[in-house]
PDB file of C-alpha atoms and ligand atoms in Angstrom:
ATOM      1  CA  MET L   1      -0.078  -0.080   0.058  1.00  0.00           C
ATOM      2  CA  PRO L   2       1.484   3.406  -0.849  1.00  0.00           C
ATOM      3  CA  VAL L   3       2.370   5.496   1.943  1.00  0.00           C
ATOM      4  CA  GLU L   4       1.298   8.751   0.294  1.00  0.00           C
ATOM      5  CA  ARG L   5      -1.783   9.242  -1.680  1.00  0.00           C
ATOM      6  CA  ALA L   6      -2.518  11.482  -4.478  1.00  0.00           C
ATOM      7  CA  ARG L   7      -3.714  15.068  -3.091  1.00  0.00           C
ATOM      8  CA  PRO L   8      -7.807  14.697  -3.847  1.00  0.00           C
ATOM      9  CA  ALA L   9      -7.663  11.287  -2.197  1.00  0.00           C
ATOM     10  CA  ASP L  10      -6.080  12.796   0.887  1.00  0.00           C
ATOM     11  CA  HIS L  11      -8.757  15.267   1.039  1.00  0.00           C
ATOM     12  CA  THR L  12     -11.277  12.855   0.785  1.00  0.00           C
ATOM     13  CA  GLY L  13      -9.660  11.006   3.747  1.00  0.00           C
ATOM     14  CA  GLU L  14     -10.234  13.908   6.187  1.00  0.00           C
ATOM     15  CA  VAL L  15     -13.218  14.605   8.486  1.00  0.00           C
ATOM     16  CA  VAL L  16     -13.288  18.057   9.889  1.00  0.00           C
ATOM     17  CA  ALA L  17     -14.653  19.325  13.043  1.00  0.00           C
ATOM     18  CA  ALA L  18     -15.081  22.879  14.258  1.00  0.00           C
ATOM     19  CA  ALA L  19     -14.118  24.474  17.570  1.00  0.00           C
ATOM     20  CA  ILE L  20     -16.208  27.593  17.643  1.00  0.00           C
ATOM     21  CA  ILE L  21     -15.413  29.311  20.841  1.00  0.00           C
ATOM     22  CA  VAL L  22     -17.276  32.500  21.787  1.00  0.00           C
ATOM     23  CA  ASP L  23     -16.725  34.282  25.038  1.00  0.00           C
ATOM     24  CA  GLY L  24     -14.888  31.181  26.496  1.00  0.00           C
ATOM     25  CA  ARG L  25     -17.533  28.844  25.741  1.00  0.00           C
ATOM     26  CA  LEU L  26     -17.229  26.061  23.049  1.00  0.00           C
ATOM     27  CA  LEU L  27     -20.318  25.159  20.736  1.00  0.00           C
ATOM     28  CA  LEU L  28     -21.234  21.434  20.995  1.00  0.00           C
ATOM     29  CA  ALA L  29     -23.851  19.810  19.063  1.00  0.00           C
ATOM     30  CA  GLN L  30     -25.749  16.420  19.966  1.00  0.00           C
ATOM     31  CA  ARG L  31     -25.722  13.604  17.434  1.00  0.00           C
ATOM     32  CA  THR L  32     -28.827  11.984  16.059  1.00  0.00           C
ATOM     33  CA  ARG L  33     -27.214   8.936  14.374  1.00  0.00           C
ATOM     34  CA  PRO L  34     -26.037   6.550  14.078  1.00  0.00           C
ATOM     35  CA  PRO L  35     -27.745   4.961  17.005  1.00  0.00           C
ATOM     36  CA  GLU L  36     -24.460   3.885  18.909  1.00  0.00           C
ATOM     37  CA  LEU L  37     -23.556   7.839  18.646  1.00  0.00           C
ATOM     38  CA  ALA L  38     -27.064   9.589  18.941  1.00  0.00           C
ATOM     39  CA  GLY L  39     -27.301  11.408  22.156  1.00  0.00           C
ATOM     40  CA  GLN L  40     -23.439  12.112  22.309  1.00  0.00           C
ATOM     41  CA  TRP L  41     -22.223  15.531  21.788  1.00  0.00           C
ATOM     42  CA  GLU L  42     -19.450  16.668  19.276  1.00  0.00           C
ATOM     43  CA  LEU L  43     -17.668  19.413  17.566  1.00  0.00           C
ATOM     44  CA  PRO L  44     -19.708  19.942  14.403  1.00  0.00           C
ATOM     45  CA  GLY L  45     -18.177  18.793  11.116  1.00  0.00           C
ATOM     46  CA  GLY L  46     -18.125  16.085   8.823  1.00  0.00           C
ATOM     47  CA  LYS L  47     -16.384  14.390   5.822  1.00  0.00           C
ATOM     48  CA  ALA L  48     -14.478  16.221   3.225  1.00  0.00           C
ATOM     49  CA  GLU L  49     -15.668  15.772  -0.420  1.00  0.00           C
ATOM     50  CA  ALA L  50     -13.370  15.064  -3.248  1.00  0.00           C
ATOM     51  CA  GLY L  51     -11.227  17.931  -4.173  1.00  0.00           C
ATOM     52  CA  GLU L  52     -12.330  20.071  -1.115  1.00  0.00           C
ATOM     53  CA  THR L  53      -9.775  21.518   1.166  1.00  0.00           C
ATOM     54  CA  ALA L  54     -10.177  21.407   4.893  1.00  0.00           C
ATOM     55  CA  ASP L  55     -11.531  25.009   4.676  1.00  0.00           C
ATOM     56  CA  ASP L  56     -13.819  24.470   2.007  1.00  0.00           C
ATOM     57  CA  ALA L  57     -15.166  21.381   3.837  1.00  0.00           C
ATOM     58  CA  LEU L  58     -15.476  23.518   7.221  1.00  0.00           C
ATOM     59  CA  ARG L  59     -17.566  26.187   5.416  1.00  0.00           C
ATOM     60  CA  ARG L  60     -20.108  23.899   3.922  1.00  0.00           C
ATOM     61  CA  GLU L  61     -20.369  21.302   6.653  1.00  0.00           C
ATOM     62  CA  LEU L  62     -21.073  24.522   9.198  1.00  0.00           C
ATOM     63  CA  ARG L  63     -23.538  26.220   6.494  1.00  0.00           C
ATOM     64  CA  GLU L  64     -25.540  22.841   6.290  1.00  0.00           C
ATOM     65  CA  GLU L  65     -25.379  21.986   9.898  1.00  0.00           C
ATOM     66  CA  LEU L  66     -25.490  25.137  11.673  1.00  0.00           C
ATOM     67  CA  GLY L  67     -26.591  27.794   8.880  1.00  0.00           C
ATOM     68  CA  VAL L  68     -23.485  29.850   9.741  1.00  0.00           C
ATOM     69  CA  GLU L  69     -20.739  31.288   7.820  1.00  0.00           C
ATOM     70  CA  VAL L  70     -17.096  30.741   9.382  1.00  0.00           C
ATOM     71  CA  SER L  71     -13.674  31.619   8.673  1.00  0.00           C
ATOM     72  CA  GLY L  72     -10.293  30.789   9.892  1.00  0.00           C
ATOM     73  CA  GLY L  73      -9.070  27.315  10.509  1.00  0.00           C
ATOM     74  CA  ASP L  74      -6.080  26.956  12.690  1.00  0.00           C
ATOM     75  CA  ARG L  75      -5.625  23.364  13.790  1.00  0.00           C
ATOM     76  CA  ILE L  76      -6.399  22.374  17.356  1.00  0.00           C
ATOM     77  CA  GLY L  77      -5.460  19.151  19.145  1.00  0.00           C
ATOM     78  CA  GLU L  78      -4.163  15.778  17.710  1.00  0.00           C
ATOM     79  CA  ASP L  79      -5.318  13.919  14.603  1.00  0.00           C
ATOM     80  CA  VAL L  80      -7.469  11.204  15.296  1.00  0.00           C
ATOM     81  CA  PRO L  81      -7.522   8.019  12.893  1.00  0.00           C
ATOM     82  CA  LEU L  82     -10.927   6.714  12.101  1.00  0.00           C
ATOM     83  CA  PRO L  83     -11.308   2.947  11.945  1.00  0.00           C
ATOM     84  CA  ASP L  84     -12.445   3.424   8.040  1.00  0.00           C
ATOM     85  CA  GLY L  85      -9.010   4.876   7.225  1.00  0.00           C
ATOM     86  CA  ARG L  86     -10.032   8.630   7.481  1.00  0.00           C
ATOM     87  CA  VAL L  87      -8.576  10.971   9.609  1.00  0.00           C
ATOM     88  CA  LEU L  88     -10.523  13.344  12.145  1.00  0.00           C
ATOM     89  CA  ARG L  89      -9.167  16.870  12.597  1.00  0.00           C
ATOM     90  CA  ALA L  90     -10.231  19.681  14.676  1.00  0.00           C
ATOM     91  CA  TYR L  91      -9.940  23.466  13.602  1.00  0.00           C
ATOM     92  CA  ARG L  92     -10.558  26.462  15.486  1.00  0.00           C
ATOM     93  CA  VAL L  93     -12.937  28.827  13.324  1.00  0.00           C
ATOM     94  CA  GLU L  94     -14.510  32.080  13.789  1.00  0.00           C
ATOM     95  CA  LEU L  95     -18.061  32.900  13.288  1.00  0.00           C
ATOM     96  CA  VAL L  96     -18.479  35.488  10.588  1.00  0.00           C
ATOM     97  CA  SER L  97     -22.067  35.718  10.218  1.00  0.00           C
ATOM     98  CA  GLY L  98     -25.098  33.967  11.623  1.00  0.00           C
ATOM     99  CA  THR L  99     -26.644  32.442  15.001  1.00  0.00           C
ATOM    100  CA  PRO L 100     -26.081  28.654  15.003  1.00  0.00           C
ATOM    101  CA  VAL L 101     -28.967  26.431  14.824  1.00  0.00           C
ATOM    102  CA  ALA L 102     -29.406  22.919  14.973  1.00  0.00           C
ATOM    103  CA  LEU L 103     -30.243  22.038  11.357  1.00  0.00           C
ATOM    104  CA  ASP L 104     -28.784  18.533  11.460  1.00  0.00           C
ATOM    105  CA  HIS L 105     -28.379  17.710  15.273  1.00  0.00           C
ATOM    106  CA  ALA L 106     -30.811  17.242  18.018  1.00  0.00           C
ATOM    107  CA  GLU L 107     -29.463  20.208  20.009  1.00  0.00           C
ATOM    108  CA  LEU L 108     -26.823  22.814  20.634  1.00  0.00           C
ATOM    109  CA  ARG L 109     -25.026  23.807  23.760  1.00  0.00           C
ATOM    110  CA  TRP L 110     -22.270  26.069  24.643  1.00  0.00           C
ATOM    111  CA  VAL L 111     -20.019  24.617  27.215  1.00  0.00           C
ATOM    112  CA  ASP L 112     -17.370  26.018  29.425  1.00  0.00           C
ATOM    113  CA  GLY L 113     -14.229  24.142  30.538  1.00  0.00           C
ATOM    114  CA  ARG L 114     -15.927  22.386  33.403  1.00  0.00           C
ATOM    115  CA  GLU L 115     -19.117  21.506  31.407  1.00  0.00           C
ATOM    116  CA  LEU L 116     -16.784  20.192  28.629  1.00  0.00           C
ATOM    117  CA  GLY L 117     -15.350  17.472  31.190  1.00  0.00           C
ATOM    118  CA  GLU L 118     -18.972  16.359  32.270  1.00  0.00           C
ATOM    119  CA  ILE L 119     -20.678  16.223  28.988  1.00  0.00           C
ATOM    120  CA  ASP L 120     -21.110  12.972  27.087  1.00  0.00           C
ATOM    121  CA  LEU L 121     -18.635  13.612  24.480  1.00  0.00           C
ATOM    122  CA  VAL L 122     -18.480  11.165  21.260  1.00  0.00           C
ATOM    123  CA  GLY L 123     -14.983   9.155  21.943  1.00  0.00           C
ATOM    124  CA  ASN L 124     -13.261  10.454  19.208  1.00  0.00           C
ATOM    125  CA  ASP L 125     -13.316  13.990  20.332  1.00  0.00           C
ATOM    126  CA  ARG L 126     -12.496  13.369  24.147  1.00  0.00           C
ATOM    127  CA  GLY L 127      -8.444  13.728  23.333  1.00  0.00           C
ATOM    128  CA  TRP L 128      -9.035  17.278  22.472  1.00  0.00           C
ATOM    129  CA  VAL L 129     -10.431  18.175  25.911  1.00  0.00           C
ATOM    130  CA  PRO L 130      -7.129  19.471  27.236  1.00  0.00           C
ATOM    131  CA  ASP L 131      -6.414  21.758  24.177  1.00  0.00           C
ATOM    132  CA  LEU L 132      -9.800  22.929  24.196  1.00  0.00           C
ATOM    133  CA  ARG L 133     -10.037  23.792  27.665  1.00  0.00           C
ATOM    134  CA  LEU L 134      -6.971  26.097  27.138  1.00  0.00           C
ATOM    135  CA  HIS L 135      -9.347  28.505  25.431  1.00  0.00           C
ATOM    136  CA  LEU L 136     -12.386  28.126  27.621  1.00  0.00           C
ATOM    137  CA  LYS L 137     -13.344  29.653  30.913  1.00  0.00           C
ATOM    138  CA  GLY L 138     -14.391  27.863  33.989  1.00  0.00           C
ATOM    139  CA  TRP L 139     -12.098  24.984  34.933  1.00  0.00           C
TER     140      TRP L 139
HETATM  141  N1  DCM O   1     -16.805  12.397  13.975  1.00  0.00           N
HETATM  142  C1  DCM O   1     -16.410  12.312  15.140  1.00  0.00           C
HETATM  143  N2  DCM O   1     -16.439  13.646  15.775  1.00  0.00           N
HETATM  144  C2  DCM O   1     -16.775  14.672  15.110  1.00  0.00           C
HETATM  145  C3  DCM O   1     -17.204  14.699  13.708  1.00  0.00           C
HETATM  146  C4  DCM O   1     -17.358  13.708  13.220  1.00  0.00           C
HETATM  147  O1  DCM O   1     -16.011  11.374  15.674  1.00  0.00           O
HETATM  148  N3  DCM O   1     -16.479  15.923  15.869  1.00  0.00           N
HETATM  149  C5  DCM O   1     -17.049  11.069  13.073  1.00  0.00           C
HETATM  150  C6  DCM O   1     -18.380  10.407  12.880  1.00  0.00           C
HETATM  151  C7  DCM O   1     -18.201   9.639  11.647  1.00  0.00           C
HETATM  152  C8  DCM O   1     -17.294  10.605  10.954  1.00  0.00           C
HETATM  153  O2  DCM O   1     -16.657  11.183  11.701  1.00  0.00           O
HETATM  154  O3  DCM O   1     -17.427   8.471  12.017  1.00  0.00           O
HETATM  155  C9  DCM O   1     -18.146  11.218   9.750  1.00  0.00           C
HETATM  156  O4  DCM O   1     -18.897  12.196  10.722  1.00  0.00           O
HETATM  157  P1  DCM O   1     -20.521  12.348   9.968  1.00  0.00           P
HETATM  158  O5  DCM O   1     -21.265  11.055  10.289  1.00  0.00           O
HETATM  159  O6  DCM O   1     -21.182  13.519  10.980  1.00  0.00           O
HETATM  160  O7  DCM O   1     -20.573  12.851   8.552  1.00  0.00           O
END
């Protein structure tokens, strides 16, 4: 198996997740699917499509899932390898316009550092907690 794949294939291999932090609180979204993840909370995001950069994917996913426009995209936390061979990466993004609405999730919640440690986060996102907390209040 080749170690490096072509660029478009790399992009399709990425799942992007957004850390939206306002006034020391992080936006979390409650999943509705699949059944084993329903009810758990995550950083909103999703799979990059073929040819999309991580930036493109973040902007599209957050428009679709939350109805907001975002910018930025500094990495935060470590890469998380997913069982299907994709890699999950978190990016810090800024809200440019709109107020987040749960268009594809059960609910949204803004959490401080203490609440982030107590909420039922999807397993893949748990490793990011220490890095995220550095930007949050209340811990
Ligand atoms: N995923 C995750 N944590 C996130 C966002 C996504 O673990 N913050 C995972 C769940 C799926 C895959 O990435 O395995 C694709 O996400 P989705 O089902 O939302 O398209």
